[in-house]
PDB file of C-alpha atoms in Angstrom:
ATOM      1  CA  MET A   1     138.233-198.481 -17.836  1.00 38.00           C
ATOM      2  CA  ARG A   2     136.977-201.505 -15.960  1.00 46.00           C
ATOM      3  CA  GLY A   3     137.133-201.715 -12.174  1.00 46.00           C
ATOM      4  CA  ILE A   4     140.149-204.005 -11.883  1.00 43.00           C
ATOM      5  CA  ARG A   5     142.314-201.761 -14.067  1.00 43.00           C
ATOM      6  CA  ALA A   6     141.482-198.768 -11.920  1.00 42.00           C
ATOM      7  CA  ALA A   7     142.053-200.781  -8.764  1.00 40.00           C
ATOM      8  CA  VAL A   8     145.469-202.002  -9.794  1.00 37.00           C
ATOM      9  CA  ALA A   9     146.498-198.583 -11.048  1.00 38.00           C
ATOM     10  CA  ALA A  10     145.501-197.050  -7.724  1.00 36.00           C
ATOM     11  CA  GLY A  11     147.552-199.589  -5.784  1.00 36.00           C
ATOM     12  CA  LEU A  12     145.063-201.266  -3.455  1.00 31.00           C
ATOM     13  CA  ALA A  13     146.098-202.157   0.090  1.00 31.00           C
ATOM     14  CA  VAL A  14     149.398-200.381  -0.193  1.00 32.00           C
ATOM     15  CA  ALA A  15     151.951-198.602   1.943  1.00 31.00           C
ATOM     16  CA  VAL A  16     152.141-194.840   1.495  1.00 28.00           C
ATOM     17  CA  VAL A  17     155.486-193.092   1.632  1.00 32.00           C
ATOM     18  CA  ALA A  18     156.245-189.530   2.649  1.00 30.00           C
ATOM     19  CA  GLY A  19     154.999-186.647   0.522  1.00 32.00           C
ATOM     20  CA  CYS A  20     157.019-184.809  -2.048  1.00 34.00           C
ATOM     21  CA  GLY A  21     157.297-181.669   0.068  1.00 35.00           C
ATOM     22  CA  GLY A  22     159.322-183.687   2.593  1.00 34.00           C
ATOM     23  CA  PRO A  23     161.760-186.510   1.822  1.00 33.00           C
ATOM     24  CA  MET A  24     160.082-187.216  -1.519  1.00 33.00           C
ATOM     25  CA  GLY A  25     161.700-184.134  -3.009  1.00 38.00           C
ATOM     26  CA  PRO A  26     161.041-180.438  -3.608  1.00 42.00           C
ATOM     27  CA  ALA A  27     157.538-180.225  -5.050  1.00 46.00           C
ATOM     28  CA  GLY A  28     157.246-176.508  -4.376  1.00 51.00           C
ATOM     29  CA  TYR A  29     158.463-174.099  -6.975  1.00 48.00           C
ATOM     30  CA  ASP A  30     159.311-170.525  -7.761  1.00 55.00           C
ATOM     31  CA  ARG A  31     157.232-169.260 -10.682  1.00 57.00           C
ATOM     32  CA  ALA A  32     160.316-167.502 -11.997  1.00 70.00           C
ATOM     33  CA  GLU A  33     162.153-170.830 -12.113  1.00 80.00           C
ATOM     34  CA  THR A  34     162.848-172.060 -15.625  1.00 88.00           C
ATOM     35  CA  PRO A  35     161.793-175.587 -16.631  1.00 90.00           C
ATOM     36  CA  HIS A  36     165.448-176.594 -16.927  1.00 91.00           C
ATOM     37  CA  ALA A  37     166.253-175.237 -13.468  1.00 91.00           C
ATOM     38  CA  ARG A  38     163.333-177.147 -11.969  1.00 90.00           C
ATOM     39  CA  ALA A  39     164.452-180.377 -13.633  1.00 92.00           C
ATOM     40  CA  VAL A  40     167.973-179.832 -12.277  1.00 94.00           C
ATOM     41  CA  ARG A  41     166.592-179.315  -8.772  1.00 92.00           C
ATOM     42  CA  LEU A  42     164.336-182.367  -8.876  1.00 91.00           C
ATOM     43  CA  ALA A  43     167.095-184.645 -10.149  1.00 94.00           C
ATOM     44  CA  ALA A  44     169.602-183.324  -7.597  1.00 94.00           C
ATOM     45  CA  ALA A  45     167.213-184.009  -4.696  1.00 91.00           C
ATOM     46  CA  TRP A  46     166.576-187.627  -5.706  1.00 92.00           C
ATOM     47  CA  PRO A  47     169.845-189.459  -4.804  1.00 92.00           C
ATOM     48  CA  GLY A  48     170.033-190.350  -1.141  1.00 89.00           C
ATOM     49  CA  SER A  49     166.472-189.258  -0.369  1.00 86.00           C
ATOM     50  CA  ALA A  50     164.165-191.377   1.776  1.00 79.00           C
ATOM     51  CA  SER A  51     161.991-191.861  -1.264  1.00 80.00           C
ATOM     52  CA  GLU A  52     164.834-193.174  -3.371  1.00 87.00           C
ATOM     53  CA  GLN A  53     165.519-195.679  -0.604  1.00 85.00           C
ATOM     54  CA  ARG A  54     161.902-196.831  -0.784  1.00 84.00           C
ATOM     55  CA  TRP A  55     162.127-196.982  -4.584  1.00 86.00           C
ATOM     56  CA  ARG A  56     165.163-199.252  -4.315  1.00 86.00           C
ATOM     57  CA  THR A  57     163.786-201.510  -1.578  1.00 88.00           C
ATOM     58  CA  GLY A  58     160.005-201.648  -2.155  1.00 90.00           C
ATOM     59  CA  TYR A  59     157.809-203.083  -4.886  1.00 92.00           C
ATOM     60  CA  TRP A  60     157.538-200.507  -7.666  1.00 87.00           C
ATOM     61  CA  PRO A  61     156.636-202.254 -10.943  1.00 85.00           C
ATOM     62  CA  LEU A  62     157.794-200.481 -14.083  1.00 78.00           C
ATOM     63  CA  ASP A  63     155.620-202.065 -16.751  1.00 73.00           C
ATOM     64  CA  VAL A  64     153.173-204.492 -15.143  1.00 78.00           C
ATOM     65  CA  PRO A  65     149.855-204.481 -17.031  1.00 80.00           C
ATOM     66  CA  ALA A  66     146.515-204.649 -15.292  1.00 85.00           C
ATOM     67  CA  GLU A  67     145.827-207.876 -17.206  1.00 92.00           C
ATOM     68  CA  TRP A  68     147.394-210.492 -19.451  1.00 94.00           C
ATOM     69  CA  LEU A  69     144.838-211.643 -22.027  1.00 95.00           C
ATOM     70  CA  PRO A  70     145.016-214.919 -23.974  1.00 95.00           C
ATOM     71  CA  ALA A  71     146.387-214.667 -27.497  1.00 93.00           C
ATOM     72  CA  ASP A  72     142.965-215.377 -29.016  1.00 92.00           C
ATOM     73  CA  ALA A  73     141.045-212.756 -27.047  1.00 92.00           C
ATOM     74  CA  PHE A  74     138.479-212.099 -28.215  1.00 94.00           C
ATOM     75  CA  HIS A  75     136.681-214.728 -30.278  1.00 94.00           C
ATOM     76  CA  ASN A  76     134.035-212.275 -31.439  1.00 92.00           C
ATOM     77  CA  GLY A  77     132.465-208.889 -30.807  1.00 90.00           C
ATOM     78  CA  GLU A  78     130.013-210.347 -28.316  1.00 91.00           C
ATOM     79  CA  ASP A  79     132.789-211.651 -26.086  1.00 93.00           C
ATOM     80  CA  LYS A  80     134.706-208.383 -26.238  1.00 91.00           C
ATOM     81  CA  ALA A  81     131.617-206.326 -25.429  1.00 89.00           C
ATOM     82  CA  ALA A  82     130.789-208.582 -22.494  1.00 92.00           C
ATOM     83  CA  TYR A  83     134.337-208.308 -21.117  1.00 93.00           C
ATOM     84  CA  LEU A  84     134.633-204.541 -21.471  1.00 90.00           C
ATOM     85  CA  SER A  85     131.243-203.929 -19.848  1.00 89.00           C
ATOM     86  CA  GLY A  86     131.915-206.321 -16.962  1.00 91.00           C
ATOM     87  CA  ARG A  87     129.281-208.918 -17.824  1.00 92.00           C
ATOM     88  CA  LEU A  88     130.987-211.960 -16.327  1.00 94.00           C
ATOM     89  CA  VAL A  89     129.204-214.718 -14.432  1.00 95.00           C
ATOM     90  CA  LEU A  90     130.877-217.162 -12.053  1.00 95.00           C
ATOM     91  CA  ARG A  91     130.082-220.840 -12.572  1.00 94.00           C
ATOM     92  CA  GLY A  92     132.801-222.287 -10.371  1.00 86.00           C
ATOM     93  CA  ALA A  93     134.542-221.815  -7.036  1.00 90.00           C
ATOM     94  CA  LEU A  94     137.242-219.229  -6.384  1.00 94.00           C
ATOM     95  CA  PRO A  95     140.216-220.016  -4.109  1.00 92.00           C
ATOM     96  CA  GLN A  96     139.726-218.921  -0.515  1.00 87.00           C
ATOM     97  CA  THR A  97     142.893-217.325   0.861  1.00 79.00           C
ATOM     98  CA  LEU A  98     143.739-217.452   4.536  1.00 67.00           C
ATOM     99  CA  SER A  99     146.812-215.306   5.204  1.00 73.00           C
ATOM    100  CA  GLY A 100     145.944-212.267   3.115  1.00 87.00           C
ATOM    101  CA  LYS A 101     149.647-211.915   2.296  1.00 90.00           C
ATOM    102  CA  ALA A 102     151.765-212.720  -0.743  1.00 93.00           C
ATOM    103  CA  GLU A 103     155.454-212.505  -1.558  1.00 95.00           C
ATOM    104  CA  VAL A 104     157.329-210.763  -4.335  1.00 97.00           C
ATOM    105  CA  VAL A 105     160.688-212.443  -5.006  1.00 97.00           C
ATOM    106  CA  TRP A 106     163.641-210.817  -6.770  1.00 96.00           C
ATOM    107  CA  ALA A 107     166.437-212.484  -8.720  1.00 92.00           C
ATOM    108  CA  ASP A 108     168.905-211.965  -5.852  1.00 93.00           C
ATOM    109  CA  GLY A 109     166.612-213.909  -3.507  1.00 94.00           C
ATOM    110  CA  SER A 110     165.274-210.915  -1.597  1.00 95.00           C
ATOM    111  CA  ARG A 111     161.598-211.066  -0.710  1.00 96.00           C
ATOM    112  CA  LEU A 112     158.853-208.653   0.252  1.00 95.00           C
ATOM    113  CA  SER A 113     155.519-209.575   1.817  1.00 94.00           C
ATOM    114  CA  LEU A 114     152.567-207.528   0.544  1.00 94.00           C
ATOM    115  CA  PRO A 115     148.778-207.581   0.952  1.00 94.00           C
ATOM    116  CA  LEU A 116     147.205-210.152  -1.353  1.00 94.00           C
ATOM    117  CA  LEU A 117     144.490-209.149  -3.785  1.00 94.00           C
ATOM    118  CA  SER A 118     142.160-212.109  -3.372  1.00 94.00           C
ATOM    119  CA  ALA A 119     140.656-213.905  -6.357  1.00 95.00           C
ATOM    120  CA  ASP A 120     137.227-212.761  -5.207  1.00 94.00           C
ATOM    121  CA  ARG A 121     138.365-209.133  -5.069  1.00 94.00           C
ATOM    122  CA  VAL A 122     139.833-209.347  -8.552  1.00 95.00           C
ATOM    123  CA  PHE A 123     136.664-210.947  -9.913  1.00 95.00           C
ATOM    124  CA  ARG A 124     134.479-208.276  -8.331  1.00 94.00           C
ATOM    125  CA  GLY A 125     136.711-205.641  -9.882  1.00 93.00           C
ATOM    126  CA  LEU A 126     136.172-207.195 -13.311  1.00 93.00           C
ATOM    127  CA  THR A 127     132.410-206.925 -12.963  1.00 92.00           C
ATOM    128  CA  GLN A 128     132.298-203.340 -11.699  1.00 86.00           C
ATOM    129  CA  GLY A 129     132.817-200.029 -13.453  1.00 68.00           C
ATOM    130  CA  GLY A 130     132.596-201.479 -16.938  1.00 64.00           C
ATOM    131  CA  ALA A 131     132.084-199.554 -20.134  1.00 62.00           C
ATOM    132  CA  VAL A 132     128.523-198.649 -21.109  1.00 68.00           C
ATOM    133  CA  CYS A 133     127.104-201.325 -23.369  1.00 68.00           C
ATOM    134  CA  SER A 134     126.594-200.115 -26.924  1.00 67.00           C
ATOM    135  CA  GLY A 135     125.923-203.451 -28.622  1.00 62.00           C
ATOM    136  CA  HIS A 136     125.725-207.206 -27.945  1.00 63.00           C
ATOM    137  CA  CYS A 137     124.286-206.362 -24.529  1.00 76.00           C
ATOM    138  CA  ASP A 138     122.902-209.839 -23.880  1.00 83.00           C
ATOM    139  CA  ALA A 139     126.248-211.617 -24.191  1.00 88.00           C
ATOM    140  CA  VAL A 140     128.125-212.769 -21.085  1.00 93.00           C
ATOM    141  CA  LEU A 141     131.413-214.499 -20.375  1.00 95.00           C
ATOM    142  CA  THR A 142     131.429-217.461 -18.010  1.00 96.00           C
ATOM    143  CA  VAL A 143     134.261-217.688 -15.482  1.00 97.00           C
ATOM    144  CA  THR A 144     134.869-221.291 -14.475  1.00 96.00           C
ATOM    145  CA  GLY A 145     137.284-220.661 -11.603  1.00 95.00           C
ATOM    146  CA  ALA A 146     140.744-219.343 -10.776  1.00 96.00           C
ATOM    147  CA  ARG A 147     144.113-220.716  -9.752  1.00 96.00           C
ATOM    148  CA  PRO A 148     147.273-219.117  -8.326  1.00 95.00           C
ATOM    149  CA  ALA A 149     150.339-218.769 -10.550  1.00 97.00           C
ATOM    150  CA  THR A 150     153.321-216.436 -11.002  1.00 97.00           C
ATOM    151  CA  ARG A 151     154.705-213.992 -13.575  1.00 96.00           C
ATOM    152  CA  THR A 152     158.084-212.347 -13.974  1.00 95.00           C
ATOM    153  CA  VAL A 153     157.880-208.565 -14.264  1.00 92.00           C
ATOM    154  CA  ARG A 154     160.232-205.574 -14.331  1.00 87.00           C
ATOM    155  CA  THR A 155     160.513-203.429 -11.215  1.00 89.00           C
ATOM    156  CA  SER A 156     162.686-200.591  -9.963  1.00 86.00           C
ATOM    157  CA  ARG A 157     164.887-203.305  -8.373  1.00 88.00           C
ATOM    158  CA  GLY A 158     165.120-205.487 -11.483  1.00 88.00           C
ATOM    159  CA  ALA A 159     163.211-208.606 -12.467  1.00 91.00           C
ATOM    160  CA  ALA A 160     160.841-210.029  -9.863  1.00 95.00           C
ATOM    161  CA  VAL A 161     158.392-212.918  -9.652  1.00 96.00           C
ATOM    162  CA  ILE A 162     154.935-211.856  -8.497  1.00 96.00           C
ATOM    163  CA  PRO A 163     151.819-213.869  -7.676  1.00 96.00           C
ATOM    164  CA  VAL A 164     148.935-213.723 -10.139  1.00 96.00           C
ATOM    165  CA  TRP A 165     145.482-215.214 -10.546  1.00 97.00           C
ATOM    166  CA  GLU A 166     144.709-217.180 -13.687  1.00 97.00           C
ATOM    167  CA  PHE A 167     140.984-217.137 -14.399  1.00 97.00           C
ATOM    168  CA  GLY A 168     139.454-219.798 -16.592  1.00 97.00           C
ATOM    169  CA  VAL A 169     136.878-218.508 -19.067  1.00 97.00           C
ATOM    170  CA  ALA A 170     134.563-220.855 -20.923  1.00 96.00           C
ATOM    171  CA  GLY A 171     135.594-221.246 -24.567  1.00 95.00           C
ATOM    172  CA  TYR A 172     139.187-220.074 -24.018  1.00 97.00           C
ATOM    173  CA  ALA A 173     142.031-222.553 -23.610  1.00 95.00           C
ATOM    174  CA  ALA A 174     144.436-220.043 -22.056  1.00 96.00           C
ATOM    175  CA  PRO A 175     143.583-218.124 -18.876  1.00 97.00           C
ATOM    176  CA  PHE A 176     142.851-214.458 -18.320  1.00 97.00           C
ATOM    177  CA  THR A 177     145.558-213.401 -15.849  1.00 97.00           C
ATOM    178  CA  TYR A 178     145.721-210.583 -13.263  1.00 96.00           C
ATOM    179  CA  PRO A 179     148.268-209.431 -10.658  1.00 95.00           C
ATOM    180  CA  ALA A 180     147.553-210.641  -7.126  1.00 95.00           C
ATOM    181  CA  VAL A 181     149.545-207.830  -5.515  1.00 94.00           C
ATOM    182  CA  ALA A 182     149.500-204.083  -6.109  1.00 87.00           C
ATOM    183  CA  ALA A 183     152.364-201.636  -6.179  1.00 81.00           C
ATOM    184  CA  GLU A 184     153.204-199.718  -3.050  1.00 77.00           C
ATOM    185  CA  ARG A 185     151.505-196.410  -3.595  1.00 67.00           C
ATOM    186  CA  LEU A 186     153.363-193.199  -4.277  1.00 57.00           C
ATOM    187  CA  PRO A 187     151.712-190.135  -2.713  1.00 52.00           C
ATOM    188  CA  ASP A 188     150.270-187.216  -4.569  1.00 49.00           C
ATOM    189  CA  GLY A 189     152.902-184.689  -5.487  1.00 47.00           C
ATOM    190  CA  GLY A 190     152.974-181.013  -4.732  1.00 43.00           C
ATOM    191  CA  PRO A 191     151.671-178.038  -6.691  1.00 43.00           C
ATOM    192  CA  SER A 192     152.061-177.640 -10.413  1.00 45.00           C
ATOM    193  CA  GLY A 193     155.291-176.827 -12.158  1.00 48.00           C
ATOM    194  CA  PRO A 194     156.492-173.433 -13.396  1.00 47.00           C
ATOM    195  CA  GLY A 195     153.548-172.129 -15.333  1.00 48.00           C
ATOM    196  CA  PRO A 196     151.838-172.732 -18.688  1.00 49.00           C
ATOM    197  CA  GLY A 197     153.842-174.317 -21.458  1.00 60.00           C
ATOM    198  CA  SER A 198     155.900-176.717 -19.336  1.00 73.00           C
ATOM    199  CA  GLU A 199     154.214-179.903 -18.221  1.00 80.00           C
ATOM    200  CA  SER A 200     154.626-183.521 -17.230  1.00 84.00           C
ATOM    201  CA  ALA A 201     154.902-186.294 -19.785  1.00 89.00           C
ATOM    202  CA  GLN A 202     153.591-189.715 -18.738  1.00 89.00           C
ATOM    203  CA  TRP A 203     156.171-192.367 -19.551  1.00 91.00           C
ATOM    204  CA  SER A 204     154.507-195.030 -21.707  1.00 88.00           C
ATOM    205  CA  GLY A 205     157.238-196.919 -23.595  1.00 88.00           C
ATOM    206  CA  THR A 206     160.944-197.612 -23.942  1.00 90.00           C
ATOM    207  CA  SER A 207     162.846-198.492 -27.095  1.00 92.00           C
ATOM    208  CA  ALA A 208     164.691-201.798 -27.317  1.00 91.00           C
ATOM    209  CA  ASP A 209     168.057-200.072 -26.832  1.00 94.00           C
ATOM    210  CA  GLY A 210     166.790-198.069 -23.852  1.00 92.00           C
ATOM    211  CA  ARG A 211     167.777-194.750 -25.428  1.00 96.00           C
ATOM    212  CA  THR A 212     164.331-193.444 -26.379  1.00 96.00           C
ATOM    213  CA  LEU A 213     161.414-192.984 -24.001  1.00 95.00           C
ATOM    214  CA  THR A 214     157.920-192.504 -25.347  1.00 94.00           C
ATOM    215  CA  ALA A 215     155.573-190.456 -23.190  1.00 93.00           C
ATOM    216  CA  MET A 216     152.009-189.210 -23.463  1.00 91.00           C
ATOM    217  CA  VAL A 217     151.647-185.425 -23.470  1.00 90.00           C
ATOM    218  CA  GLU A 218     148.288-183.797 -22.754  1.00 85.00           C
ATOM    219  CA  HIS A 219     147.112-180.591 -24.391  1.00 76.00           C
ATOM    220  CA  GLY A 220     143.905-178.626 -24.604  1.00 77.00           C
ATOM    221  CA  GLY A 221     141.648-177.787 -27.513  1.00 77.00           C
ATOM    222  CA  CYS A 222     143.555-174.602 -28.336  1.00 82.00           C
ATOM    223  CA  SER A 223     147.124-175.725 -27.769  1.00 78.00           C
ATOM    224  CA  GLU A 224     149.764-177.712 -29.572  1.00 84.00           C
ATOM    225  CA  VAL A 225     152.622-179.883 -28.398  1.00 85.00           C
ATOM    226  CA  LEU A 226     156.162-178.663 -29.054  1.00 89.00           C
ATOM    227  CA  PRO A 227     159.380-180.716 -28.952  1.00 91.00           C
ATOM    228  CA  GLY A 228     160.172-181.735 -25.377  1.00 92.00           C
ATOM    229  CA  GLU A 229     163.369-181.777 -23.362  1.00 94.00           C
ATOM    230  CA  VAL A 230     165.228-184.343 -21.290  1.00 96.00           C
ATOM    231  CA  TYR A 231     167.394-183.664 -18.278  1.00 96.00           C
ATOM    232  CA  GLU A 232     169.602-186.576 -17.221  1.00 97.00           C
ATOM    233  CA  THR A 233     171.880-187.484 -14.348  1.00 97.00           C
ATOM    234  CA  ASP A 234     173.450-190.781 -13.335  1.00 96.00           C
ATOM    235  CA  ALA A 235     170.479-191.440 -11.036  1.00 94.00           C
ATOM    236  CA  ALA A 236     167.450-189.896 -12.691  1.00 95.00           C
ATOM    237  CA  VAL A 237     165.788-188.689 -15.880  1.00 96.00           C
ATOM    238  CA  VAL A 238     163.280-185.822 -16.041  1.00 95.00           C
ATOM    239  CA  LEU A 239     161.016-185.486 -19.095  1.00 95.00           C
ATOM    240  CA  ILE A 240     159.838-181.929 -19.806  1.00 93.00           C
ATOM    241  CA  ALA A 241     156.882-181.505 -22.141  1.00 92.00           C
ATOM    242  CA  HIS A 242     156.240-178.165 -23.834  1.00 90.00           C
ATOM    243  CA  THR A 243     152.950-176.877 -25.231  1.00 87.00           C
ATOM    244  CA  ARG A 244     151.921-173.622 -26.877  1.00 86.00           C
ATOM    245  CA  SER A 245     148.576-171.866 -27.068  1.00 83.00           C
ATOM    246  CA  THR A 246     147.046-171.593 -30.528  1.00 81.00           C
ATOM    247  CA  ALA A 247     143.999-169.615 -29.363  1.00 82.00           C
ATOM    248  CA  ARG A 248     143.020-166.523 -31.292  1.00 83.00           C
ATOM    249  CA  ARG A 249     141.522-163.426 -29.722  1.00 83.00           C
ATOM    250  CA  GLY A 250     137.829-163.964 -29.117  1.00 76.00           C
ATOM    251  CA  GLU A 251     137.997-167.646 -30.064  1.00 78.00           C
ATOM    252  CA  ALA A 252     136.134-170.184 -27.919  1.00 80.00           C
ATOM    253  CA  CYS A 253     138.356-173.184 -27.305  1.00 81.00           C
ATOM    254  CA  PRO A 254     136.868-176.691 -27.117  1.00 79.00           C
ATOM    255  CA  ALA A 255     136.707-177.920 -23.534  1.00 77.00           C
ATOM    256  CA  VAL A 256     138.630-181.079 -24.325  1.00 77.00           C
ATOM    257  CA  VAL A 257     141.958-182.522 -23.293  1.00 78.00           C
ATOM    258  CA  THR A 258     143.726-184.937 -25.608  1.00 82.00           C
ATOM    259  CA  ALA A 259     146.967-186.827 -25.237  1.00 85.00           C
ATOM    260  CA  GLY A 260     149.442-187.974 -27.832  1.00 89.00           C
ATOM    261  CA  PRO A 261     152.786-189.784 -27.788  1.00 92.00           C
ATOM    262  CA  GLN A 262     156.101-187.977 -27.996  1.00 93.00           C
ATOM    263  CA  ASP A 263     159.620-189.416 -28.081  1.00 95.00           C
ATOM    264  CA  PHE A 264     162.365-188.244 -25.724  1.00 96.00           C
ATOM    265  CA  ARG A 265     165.901-189.222 -26.735  1.00 97.00           C
ATOM    266  CA  LEU A 266     168.424-190.034 -23.999  1.00 97.00           C
ATOM    267  CA  THR A 267     172.188-189.756 -24.260  1.00 97.00           C
ATOM    268  CA  ARG A 268     172.573-193.306 -22.917  1.00 96.00           C
ATOM    269  CA  PRO A 269     170.270-196.226 -22.062  1.00 95.00           C
ATOM    270  CA  LEU A 270     167.840-195.623 -19.209  1.00 92.00           C
ATOM    271  CA  GLY A 271     169.046-198.627 -17.210  1.00 88.00           C
ATOM    272  CA  SER A 272     168.015-198.510 -13.561  1.00 84.00           C
ATOM    273  CA  ARG A 273     167.605-194.739 -13.425  1.00 91.00           C
ATOM    274  CA  ALA A 274     164.321-193.341 -12.126  1.00 92.00           C
ATOM    275  CA  VAL A 275     162.062-191.344 -14.460  1.00 93.00           C
ATOM    276  CA  LEU A 276     160.906-188.386 -12.346  1.00 93.00           C
ATOM    277  CA  ASP A 277     157.640-186.557 -12.986  1.00 90.00           C
ATOM    278  CA  PHE A 278     158.333-182.936 -13.912  1.00 90.00           C
ATOM    279  CA  VAL A 279     155.377-181.557 -11.923  1.00 86.00           C
ATOM    280  CA  SER A 280     155.396-183.669  -8.747  1.00 83.00           C
ATOM    281  CA  GLY A 281     158.998-184.836  -8.613  1.00 87.00           C
ATOM    282  CA  LEU A 282     157.778-188.405  -7.987  1.00 85.00           C
ATOM    283  CA  PRO A 283     159.193-191.401  -9.859  1.00 89.00           C
ATOM    284  CA  GLN A 284     156.976-192.702 -12.656  1.00 86.00           C
ATOM    285  CA  ALA A 285     156.143-196.235 -13.636  1.00 81.00           C
ATOM    286  CA  GLN A 286     155.776-197.000 -17.322  1.00 79.00           C
ATOM    287  CA  GLN A 287     152.050-196.882 -18.089  1.00 71.00           C
ATOM    288  CA  SER A 288     151.135-198.418 -21.414  1.00 59.00           C
ATOM    289  CA  GLY A 289     147.422-198.482 -20.652  1.00 49.00           C
ATOM    290  CA  GLN A 290     147.095-201.585 -22.822  1.00 48.00           C
ATOM    291  CA  PRO A 291     146.540-205.213 -21.858  1.00 49.00           C
ATOM    292  CA  VAL A 292     149.217-207.726 -22.750  1.00 48.00           C
ATOM    293  CA  GLN A 293     148.177-210.662 -24.897  1.00 52.00           C
ATOM    294  CA  GLY A 294     149.665-214.114 -25.040  1.00 51.00           C
ATOM    295  CA  GLY A 295     152.172-215.822 -22.806  1.00 47.00           C
TER     296      GLY A 295
END
């Protein structure tokens, strides 16, 4: 993962809210507690909490990608290799920002001022932490400059217009675009949930009708994923992933962790309800992990 993706995902220059053991919700657990009972407790603690207030009043994007790529990215393998390994050279000037602040604007007119990710910071992120080059290692992409623009994205408070940077790249008519603000950061949650076999599922997609959530479920080399569960209230949804050991006595399990998608069916569309992490109790943002092309 290139530097800018990691930077955006981490929420650079962000405000940190209270931990899950306090107003964020009950992260602690009783090992005798069943997965269903934990989900009930997490969902019950969410409405009216200080963290829900922050969720409803701050900037918490639900599906903002780390980048919007042009529809024709990439022209060839050389360009793709150069981009993924961070081999970009600047042949133009980047905008110099003065205030260090930017505004997010919602459909109802409400506004929130947040730290600006400068064009220079975004560019440096693109050139750092790239994938190891495995071919076409002499190719580079030439960045000709950047300009400010906006994009409409989904947040916990509905649609919002955010500032972005549009970077010109030689040979591409459409820009490579990146958010100019980061989400307010949610803190780390508390200890793990109630024992092996019940785990978090990372929300990664929503069906068009809002009734099915897709989530990534991790499992080890000697385990398998079982059908998951959903616990729902009017305010929150908790996804519960289940796994089962497939290890045999004396068998050495591969030291690998893989993740695969699983669908969780809701009784009604998700709407504005928060998707709470089963382990930490924190609200999740939808994480596709994929760049968006076009537009």
